[in-house]
Each structure stands twice: as C-alpha cells, then as structure tokens.
Amino acid sequence: MDDTLVLLETIGRVGVITLNRPKQLNALNDGLMDALGHALLAFDADEAIGAIIITGSDKAFAAGADIAAMAHWTYMDVYRSDFITRNWETICQVRKPVIAAVAGFAMGGGCELALACDIVIAADNAKFALPEITLAMMPGAGGTQRLPLAVGKAKAMDMCLSARTLDATEADRYGLVSRVVPAADLRSTSIALATAIAAYSLPALMSIKESIKRAYEGSLAEGISFERRQMHARFASSDAHEGMAAFLDKRTPLVQHR
Ligand code: DAK
C-alpha cells in the first residue's frame, strides 16, 4: 500500500486523514481508497480516538473518481472486480463520528465521499457537483441514493441530470453540508468540532450515529446495489469511454447516444 496517498495526524482524541494526490486534485483511485480505508479502520480501532476528520487540499477535497484510471475499463472489468463495493465503502463500517472538512472541489466521487461522512463542514470556496453525466457516466458511490436523502429529489435530479455545481452557500441551504466557514478557518473549526464531539462518551456517540443511520439506510443498501450495477453498465457505453477520453485529451466529447 502506498502510504503517501493519505497523511495522518492525531490531535488529542481526533484522527485527521488528509487525502494527498494534489496533482490530480485528489482524484480517487484504488490506491487512495485502499489507503483511506486502512486509515479509517485504524482510527476506528484506536481506543484513544473519538472522532475522525477527512479532508483534502485548499483547492480540492476530491475531484471525483480517477478518470484516467477508469477510461479503458470494460463492463466485465468493473463487474468482476466489483469496483467500488470492493474497497471504496470502508467508511460505511466506521462506527465513530466522521467529519468531512471540504475546501475547493468535491466533485463526483469526492462529493459522494463527503455525503458518506456524518458531518460536512464546508469552506466558503467549496464546490459540490455530481458531474458524471458530462462523461456519459453516472454517480456510482452512493450519490443517486444519498444525495436525494440530503437535498430532496428535485435538487438531486437537477444536480445529477444537469451537472449543476453548488457553491458552499447553496449546499448549506439545501442541506448537503452541516455548516459553512471561511476557508481560513476550515481546519481549526473542524478540529474544534471533532474535539468537542470526541470528548463525549464514545459508546453514546456510536449509538447515536448507528440510530441516525437506521433512519434512512434500510432501503439505501438496496438502492446502492441497484445503482452499482447501473454504473458498471456505463462501462459498456461507447459514449462513456469517449467522455473520459475527451476529458483526458482536454476536448469536447463527441456524444453518439450509445
Ligand atoms: N480524474 C483524473 N484526473 C483528474 C480529475 C479526475 N476526476 N479531475 C482533475 N484531474 C486532473 C486533471 O486531468 C489535471 O491533470 P493534468 O492535466 O494536470 O495532468 C489536474 O487534475 C488538474 O485539473 P484541471 O487542470 O482540470 O484543474 P481545473 O482547476 O482547471 O479544473 C475541475 C478543476 C475539478 C473543475 C476539473 O479538473 C474537472 O472537471 N475534473 C473532473 C471532475 C469530474 O468530472 N468528476 C467526476 C469524475 S467521475 C463508480 C463510482 C463512482 C464513480 C464512478 C464509478 N462505480 C461504482 C463504478 C464516480 C465517478 C466520478 O467521480
């Protein structure tokens, strides 16, 4: 495992995980998701940790799944390897509170990662989108299920079907984030919040988290399973391969509706 892909800090009872692929705007690939999952499980198992923060850089929380990695995958590749399910959802096993501290771009899989966290603190420069449709792809890490729960069907449809980007203020108004802070205060606010949470009784925190998740996750598993297979099928689409190739070539995709 490449342990440079996430940076780890312990601040009192708070574990901080910083996504660290700056040149790719923290685009999420298997290596990064393996490292993130490993770090999450380690902090979750650590008796001295009461809350966890996931953050990125000033410019990007994460700009989505790594398009360069996915561009040549086929349906058989992603179906047989169970892409995403295999190693991207470790965060769902974490019992301690997880805070996403988001500055800059939270696009695609990055937005989905934030949605999978328990609390989202947004810097005032944060941007949220599920722009997979521009690649003839679709959200595949829970976005079509968790986004409507967060913002409602109408806003979720708007974001997923039109690739609309929300700024931090809109994301706050729609309920996608918990609060917005000046970018310069993102780290200190997130650490202060995590520290306050981590001072409370851990079993009580875990019980509350588990109960709130129960409020909506009953049907979520089924929805995500359905979404995953739909997303895998995107790799059978020539438009999707053209969309990803066009992004990498920095040109407009030629959409043929196939
Ligand atoms: N993947 C790979 N590289 C990326 C990337 C990405 N998602 N986003 C940015 N980069 C790279 C760029 O290619 C560029 O690399 P170089 O050209 O320097 O080598 C570098 O990061 C800097 O990006 P830009 O030059 O584009 O920076 P800008 O500030 O001009 O623009 C941007 C920032 C975030 C607006 C832009 O980079 C952008 O539009 N990025 C793509 C955003 C996007 O479409 N994200 C969604 C990706 S699809 C699945 C589950 C989940 C998913 C898929 C499948 N399954 C269950 C199967 C999720 C899919 C997605 O997330």
Short mmCIF file of C-alpha atoms and ligand atoms in Angstrom, two decimals:
data_model
loop_
_atom_site.label_atom_id
_atom_site.label_comp_id
_atom_site.label_asym_id
_atom_site.label_seq_id
_atom_site.Cartn_x
_atom_site.Cartn_y
_atom_site.Cartn_z
CA MET A 1 0.00 0.00 0.00
CA ASP A 2 1.22 3.50 -0.87
CA ASP A 3 1.17 5.33 2.45
CA THR A 4 1.87 8.73 0.87
CA LEU A 5 -1.67 8.85 -0.55
CA VAL A 6 -3.13 9.87 2.78
CA LEU A 7 -1.44 11.89 5.52
CA LEU A 8 -2.33 11.03 9.10
CA GLU A 9 -2.31 13.16 12.22
CA THR A 10 -3.55 12.64 15.74
CA ILE A 11 -4.66 15.77 17.58
CA GLY A 12 -5.83 14.84 21.07
CA ARG A 13 -8.68 12.36 20.54
CA VAL A 14 -9.11 13.38 16.90
CA GLY A 15 -7.68 11.45 13.96
CA VAL A 16 -7.14 13.57 10.84
CA ILE A 17 -6.85 11.95 7.41
CA THR A 18 -5.71 14.21 4.57
CA LEU A 19 -6.21 12.96 1.01
CA ASN A 20 -2.92 13.53 -0.77
CA ARG A 21 -2.91 13.30 -4.58
CA PRO A 22 -2.53 17.04 -5.12
CA LYS A 23 -1.53 16.90 -8.79
CA GLN A 24 -4.74 15.03 -9.62
CA LEU A 25 -6.87 17.18 -7.29
CA ASN A 26 -7.23 14.13 -5.04
CA ALA A 27 -8.97 12.14 -7.77
CA LEU A 28 -9.95 8.87 -6.12
CA ASN A 29 -8.29 5.69 -7.34
CA ASP A 30 -7.99 2.25 -5.79
CA GLY A 31 -4.67 3.09 -4.13
CA LEU A 32 -6.09 6.17 -2.45
CA MET A 33 -9.27 4.39 -1.41
CA ASP A 34 -7.28 1.46 -0.01
CA ALA A 35 -5.14 3.89 2.00
CA LEU A 36 -8.20 5.84 3.17
CA GLY A 37 -9.99 2.66 4.19
CA HIS A 38 -6.95 1.39 6.06
CA ALA A 39 -6.58 4.69 7.92
CA LEU A 40 -10.28 4.83 8.79
CA LEU A 41 -10.26 1.32 10.23
CA ALA A 42 -7.07 2.02 12.19
CA PHE A 43 -8.54 5.17 13.79
CA ASP A 44 -11.83 3.37 14.40
CA ALA A 45 -10.00 0.62 16.26
CA ASP A 46 -7.81 3.05 18.25
CA GLU A 47 -9.11 3.44 21.84
CA ALA A 48 -7.50 6.88 22.04
CA ILE A 49 -9.52 8.30 19.12
CA GLY A 50 -13.09 9.57 19.47
CA ALA A 51 -13.73 11.29 16.13
CA ILE A 52 -12.20 11.34 12.66
CA ILE A 53 -11.78 14.12 10.09
CA ILE A 54 -11.33 13.51 6.37
CA THR A 55 -10.02 16.50 4.45
CA GLY A 56 -8.20 17.40 1.24
CA SER A 57 -6.25 20.39 0.00
CA ASP A 58 -7.26 24.06 -0.18
CA LYS A 59 -8.14 23.52 -3.85
CA ALA A 60 -9.81 20.13 -3.79
CA PHE A 61 -11.40 17.79 -1.32
CA ALA A 62 -11.54 15.33 -4.23
CA ALA A 63 -12.33 15.95 -7.92
CA GLY A 64 -14.04 12.59 -8.34
CA ALA A 65 -13.14 9.10 -9.34
CA ASP A 66 -9.87 8.97 -11.28
CA ILE A 67 -10.96 9.31 -14.89
CA ALA A 68 -7.55 8.27 -16.19
CA ALA A 69 -7.77 5.01 -14.26
CA MET A 70 -11.31 4.26 -15.46
CA ALA A 71 -11.04 5.35 -19.07
CA HIS A 72 -10.26 1.91 -20.53
CA TRP A 73 -12.19 -0.32 -18.17
CA THR A 74 -14.88 -2.54 -19.60
CA TYR A 75 -18.11 -3.69 -18.08
CA MET A 76 -16.50 -7.08 -17.35
CA ASP A 77 -13.58 -5.39 -15.59
CA VAL A 78 -15.77 -3.46 -13.16
CA TYR A 79 -18.39 -6.17 -12.71
CA ARG A 80 -15.93 -8.94 -11.99
CA SER A 81 -13.73 -6.85 -9.70
CA ASP A 82 -16.80 -5.31 -8.03
CA PHE A 83 -15.40 -1.82 -8.46
CA ILE A 84 -16.31 0.49 -5.55
CA THR A 85 -18.00 -2.22 -3.46
CA ARG A 86 -14.66 -4.00 -3.12
CA ASN A 87 -12.82 -1.24 -1.27
CA TRP A 88 -14.49 2.18 -1.54
CA GLU A 89 -17.14 1.81 1.12
CA THR A 90 -14.99 1.10 4.14
CA ILE A 91 -16.24 4.41 5.50
CA CYS A 92 -19.65 2.79 5.97
CA GLN A 93 -18.13 0.37 8.51
CA VAL A 94 -16.73 3.14 10.71
CA ARG A 95 -18.62 3.43 14.00
CA LYS A 96 -17.05 6.65 15.27
CA PRO A 97 -18.20 10.07 14.01
CA VAL A 98 -16.56 11.10 10.75
CA ILE A 99 -16.41 14.75 9.69
CA ALA A 100 -15.67 15.79 6.11
CA ALA A 101 -13.79 19.12 6.05
CA VAL A 102 -14.29 20.25 2.46
CA ALA A 103 -12.43 23.04 0.67
CA GLY A 104 -12.50 23.53 -3.10
CA PHE A 105 -13.84 20.85 -5.42
CA ALA A 106 -15.97 17.99 -4.12
CA MET A 107 -16.98 16.52 -7.46
CA GLY A 108 -18.36 13.15 -8.38
CA GLY A 109 -16.88 10.51 -6.10
CA GLY A 110 -15.50 13.33 -3.92
CA CYS A 111 -18.99 14.66 -3.33
CA GLU A 112 -20.15 11.09 -2.68
CA LEU A 113 -17.38 10.61 -0.14
CA ALA A 114 -18.49 13.77 1.66
CA LEU A 115 -22.09 12.54 1.59
CA ALA A 116 -20.97 9.29 3.22
CA CYS A 117 -19.46 11.23 6.15
CA ASP A 118 -21.58 12.08 9.19
CA ILE A 119 -21.00 15.84 9.27
CA VAL A 120 -19.80 18.05 6.41
CA ILE A 121 -18.04 21.32 7.18
CA ALA A 122 -17.61 23.37 4.01
CA ALA A 123 -15.12 26.14 3.42
CA ASP A 124 -16.71 29.10 1.67
CA ASN A 125 -14.79 28.17 -1.51
CA ALA A 126 -16.24 24.64 -1.60
CA LYS A 127 -17.99 23.43 -4.76
CA PHE A 128 -20.19 20.37 -4.88
CA ALA A 129 -21.31 18.55 -8.01
CA LEU A 130 -22.15 15.14 -9.42
CA PRO A 131 -20.97 15.88 -13.00
CA GLU A 132 -20.68 12.27 -14.20
CA ILE A 133 -23.31 12.91 -16.89
CA THR A 134 -20.78 15.11 -18.71
CA LEU A 135 -18.76 11.89 -19.19
CA ALA A 136 -21.86 9.87 -20.11
CA MET A 137 -21.29 8.17 -16.76
CA MET A 138 -23.37 8.24 -13.60
CA PRO A 139 -22.72 8.54 -9.88
CA GLY A 140 -21.71 5.12 -8.58
CA ALA A 141 -20.56 5.52 -5.00
CA GLY A 142 -23.93 6.11 -3.40
CA GLY A 143 -24.66 9.52 -4.95
CA THR A 144 -28.00 8.72 -6.52
CA GLN A 145 -29.18 7.39 -3.15
CA ARG A 146 -27.60 9.67 -0.56
CA LEU A 147 -27.96 12.96 -2.45
CA PRO A 148 -31.80 12.85 -2.63
CA LEU A 149 -31.87 11.99 1.06
CA ALA A 150 -29.74 15.04 1.77
CA VAL A 151 -31.23 17.62 -0.58
CA GLY A 152 -34.52 16.14 -1.82
CA LYS A 153 -35.45 14.68 -5.18
CA ALA A 154 -35.83 17.90 -7.16
CA LYS A 155 -32.42 19.29 -6.29
CA ALA A 156 -30.78 15.87 -6.67
CA MET A 157 -32.27 15.43 -10.13
CA ASP A 158 -31.11 18.92 -11.09
CA MET A 159 -27.55 18.22 -9.93
CA CYS A 160 -27.25 14.72 -11.42
CA LEU A 161 -29.02 15.36 -14.73
CA SER A 162 -27.56 18.79 -15.48
CA ALA A 163 -24.17 18.52 -13.71
CA ARG A 164 -25.02 21.69 -11.82
CA THR A 165 -22.38 22.81 -9.33
CA LEU A 166 -23.46 24.11 -5.94
CA ASP A 167 -21.38 26.67 -4.15
CA ALA A 168 -20.98 26.38 -0.39
CA THR A 169 -23.87 28.71 0.38
CA GLU A 170 -26.27 26.75 -1.81
CA ALA A 171 -25.01 23.46 -0.44
CA ASP A 172 -25.67 24.75 3.07
CA ARG A 173 -29.15 25.98 2.14
CA TYR A 174 -30.04 22.65 0.54
CA GLY A 175 -28.83 20.56 3.46
CA LEU A 176 -25.86 18.95 1.75
CA VAL A 177 -23.49 20.41 4.34
CA SER A 178 -23.75 20.98 8.08
CA ARG A 179 -22.18 24.44 8.15
CA VAL A 180 -20.02 26.85 6.12
CA VAL A 181 -16.95 28.60 7.47
CA PRO A 182 -14.35 30.93 5.95
CA ALA A 183 -11.73 28.86 4.13
CA ALA A 184 -9.03 30.06 6.50
CA ASP A 185 -11.00 28.63 9.44
CA LEU A 186 -11.84 25.23 7.96
CA ARG A 187 -9.12 23.28 9.74
CA SER A 188 -9.48 24.97 13.13
CA THR A 189 -13.28 24.76 13.09
CA SER A 190 -13.23 21.11 12.08
CA ILE A 191 -10.69 20.19 14.72
CA ALA A 192 -12.60 22.15 17.38
CA LEU A 193 -15.84 20.40 16.44
CA ALA A 194 -14.22 16.97 16.34
CA THR A 195 -12.51 17.63 19.65
CA ALA A 196 -15.80 18.61 21.28
CA ILE A 197 -17.54 15.52 19.88
CA ALA A 198 -14.67 13.23 20.86
CA ALA A 199 -14.93 14.40 24.47
CA TYR A 200 -18.40 12.85 24.76
CA SER A 201 -18.98 9.24 25.69
CA LEU A 202 -17.86 7.12 22.75
CA PRO A 203 -20.49 4.37 23.17
CA ALA A 204 -23.18 7.05 23.26
CA LEU A 205 -21.78 8.69 20.14
CA MET A 206 -21.68 5.37 18.34
CA SER A 207 -25.23 4.54 19.40
CA ILE A 208 -26.50 7.89 18.14
CA LYS A 209 -24.65 7.52 14.84
CA GLU A 210 -25.95 3.99 14.33
CA SER A 211 -29.50 5.09 15.14
CA ILE A 212 -29.46 8.09 12.80
CA LYS A 213 -28.13 5.88 10.02
CA ARG A 214 -31.02 3.49 10.67
CA ALA A 215 -33.39 6.36 9.97
CA TYR A 216 -32.71 6.06 6.28
CA GLU A 217 -30.32 3.26 5.47
CA GLY A 218 -32.90 0.47 5.40
CA SER A 219 -33.61 0.96 1.76
CA LEU A 220 -30.25 2.54 0.99
CA ALA A 221 -28.44 -0.78 0.63
CA GLU A 222 -30.88 -1.95 -2.00
CA GLY A 223 -30.69 1.37 -3.81
CA ILE A 224 -26.91 1.39 -3.83
CA SER A 225 -26.75 -2.18 -5.08
CA PHE A 226 -29.03 -1.22 -7.96
CA GLU A 227 -27.04 1.93 -8.64
CA ARG A 228 -23.75 -0.03 -8.67
CA ARG A 229 -24.89 -2.36 -11.43
CA GLN A 230 -26.25 0.54 -13.46
CA MET A 231 -22.95 2.32 -13.04
CA HIS A 232 -20.97 -0.78 -14.02
CA ALA A 233 -23.07 -0.97 -17.17
CA ARG A 234 -21.86 2.53 -18.11
CA PHE A 235 -18.56 0.85 -18.95
CA ALA A 236 -20.39 -0.87 -21.80
CA SER A 237 -21.19 2.55 -23.30
CA SER A 238 -19.05 3.98 -26.08
CA ASP A 239 -20.19 7.47 -25.05
CA ALA A 240 -18.69 6.91 -21.59
CA HIS A 241 -15.32 5.89 -22.98
CA GLU A 242 -15.45 8.83 -25.37
CA GLY A 243 -16.43 11.14 -22.49
CA MET A 244 -13.49 10.09 -20.35
CA ALA A 245 -11.05 10.11 -23.27
CA ALA A 246 -12.22 13.62 -24.22
CA PHE A 247 -11.67 14.84 -20.67
CA LEU A 248 -8.13 13.48 -20.66
CA ASP A 249 -7.48 14.95 -24.15
CA LYS A 250 -8.96 18.28 -22.97
CA ARG A 251 -11.51 18.35 -25.82
CA THR A 252 -15.28 18.30 -26.17
CA PRO A 253 -16.72 14.76 -26.28
CA LEU A 254 -18.47 13.53 -29.40
CA VAL A 255 -21.70 12.12 -27.98
CA GLN A 256 -23.37 9.42 -30.10
CA HIS A 257 -26.00 8.33 -27.62
CA ARG A 258 -24.70 4.78 -27.49
N1 DAK B 1 -9.70 12.16 -12.59
C1 DAK B 1 -8.44 12.23 -13.04
N2 DAK B 1 -7.74 13.37 -13.11
C2 DAK B 1 -8.37 14.49 -12.76
C3 DAK B 1 -9.70 14.51 -12.28
C4 DAK B 1 -10.39 13.26 -12.20
N3 DAK B 1 -11.63 13.16 -11.75
N4 DAK B 1 -10.02 15.79 -12.01
C5 DAK B 1 -8.94 16.52 -12.27
N5 DAK B 1 -7.93 15.75 -12.71
C6 DAK B 1 -6.61 16.15 -13.13
C7 DAK B 1 -6.67 16.87 -14.47
O1 DAK B 1 -6.67 15.91 -15.53
C8 DAK B 1 -5.42 17.68 -14.42
O2 DAK B 1 -4.33 16.83 -14.72
P1 DAK B 1 -3.12 17.38 -15.68
O3 DAK B 1 -3.75 17.85 -16.94
O4 DAK B 1 -2.50 18.50 -14.87
O5 DAK B 1 -2.23 16.19 -15.80
C9 DAK B 1 -5.27 18.03 -12.95
O6 DAK B 1 -6.08 17.10 -12.23
C10 DAK B 1 -5.80 19.42 -12.64
O7 DAK B 1 -7.11 19.52 -13.17
P2 DAK B 1 -7.58 20.73 -14.09
O8 DAK B 1 -6.43 21.27 -14.86
O9 DAK B 1 -8.76 20.27 -14.83
O10 DAK B 1 -7.96 21.80 -12.96
P3 DAK B 1 -9.05 22.97 -13.07
O11 DAK B 1 -8.87 23.77 -11.83
O12 DAK B 1 -8.97 23.66 -14.39
O13 DAK B 1 -10.47 22.23 -13.02
C11 DAK B 1 -12.07 20.65 -12.15
C12 DAK B 1 -10.84 21.53 -11.85
C13 DAK B 1 -12.37 19.82 -10.89
C14 DAK B 1 -13.29 21.53 -12.48
C15 DAK B 1 -11.75 19.74 -13.37
O14 DAK B 1 -10.50 19.09 -13.15
C16 DAK B 1 -12.77 18.70 -13.62
O15 DAK B 1 -13.83 18.95 -14.20
N6 DAK B 1 -12.45 17.47 -13.19
C17 DAK B 1 -13.32 16.33 -13.43
C18 DAK B 1 -14.49 16.39 -12.48
C19 DAK B 1 -15.38 15.24 -12.72
O16 DAK B 1 -15.95 15.03 -13.81
N7 DAK B 1 -15.53 14.45 -11.69
C20 DAK B 1 -16.36 13.28 -11.74
C21 DAK B 1 -15.48 12.14 -12.18
S1 DAK B 1 -16.43 10.70 -12.46
C22 DAK B 1 -18.27 4.30 -9.63
C23 DAK B 1 -18.39 5.05 -8.50
C24 DAK B 1 -18.13 6.34 -8.53
C25 DAK B 1 -17.77 6.93 -9.69
C26 DAK B 1 -17.60 6.19 -10.79
C27 DAK B 1 -17.83 4.91 -10.75
N8 DAK B 1 -18.61 2.95 -9.60
C28 DAK B 1 -19.34 2.38 -8.54
C29 DAK B 1 -18.31 2.09 -10.69
C30 DAK B 1 -17.52 8.29 -9.72
C31 DAK B 1 -17.30 8.85 -10.90
C32 DAK B 1 -16.72 10.15 -10.92
O17 DAK B 1 -16.42 10.70 -9.90
#
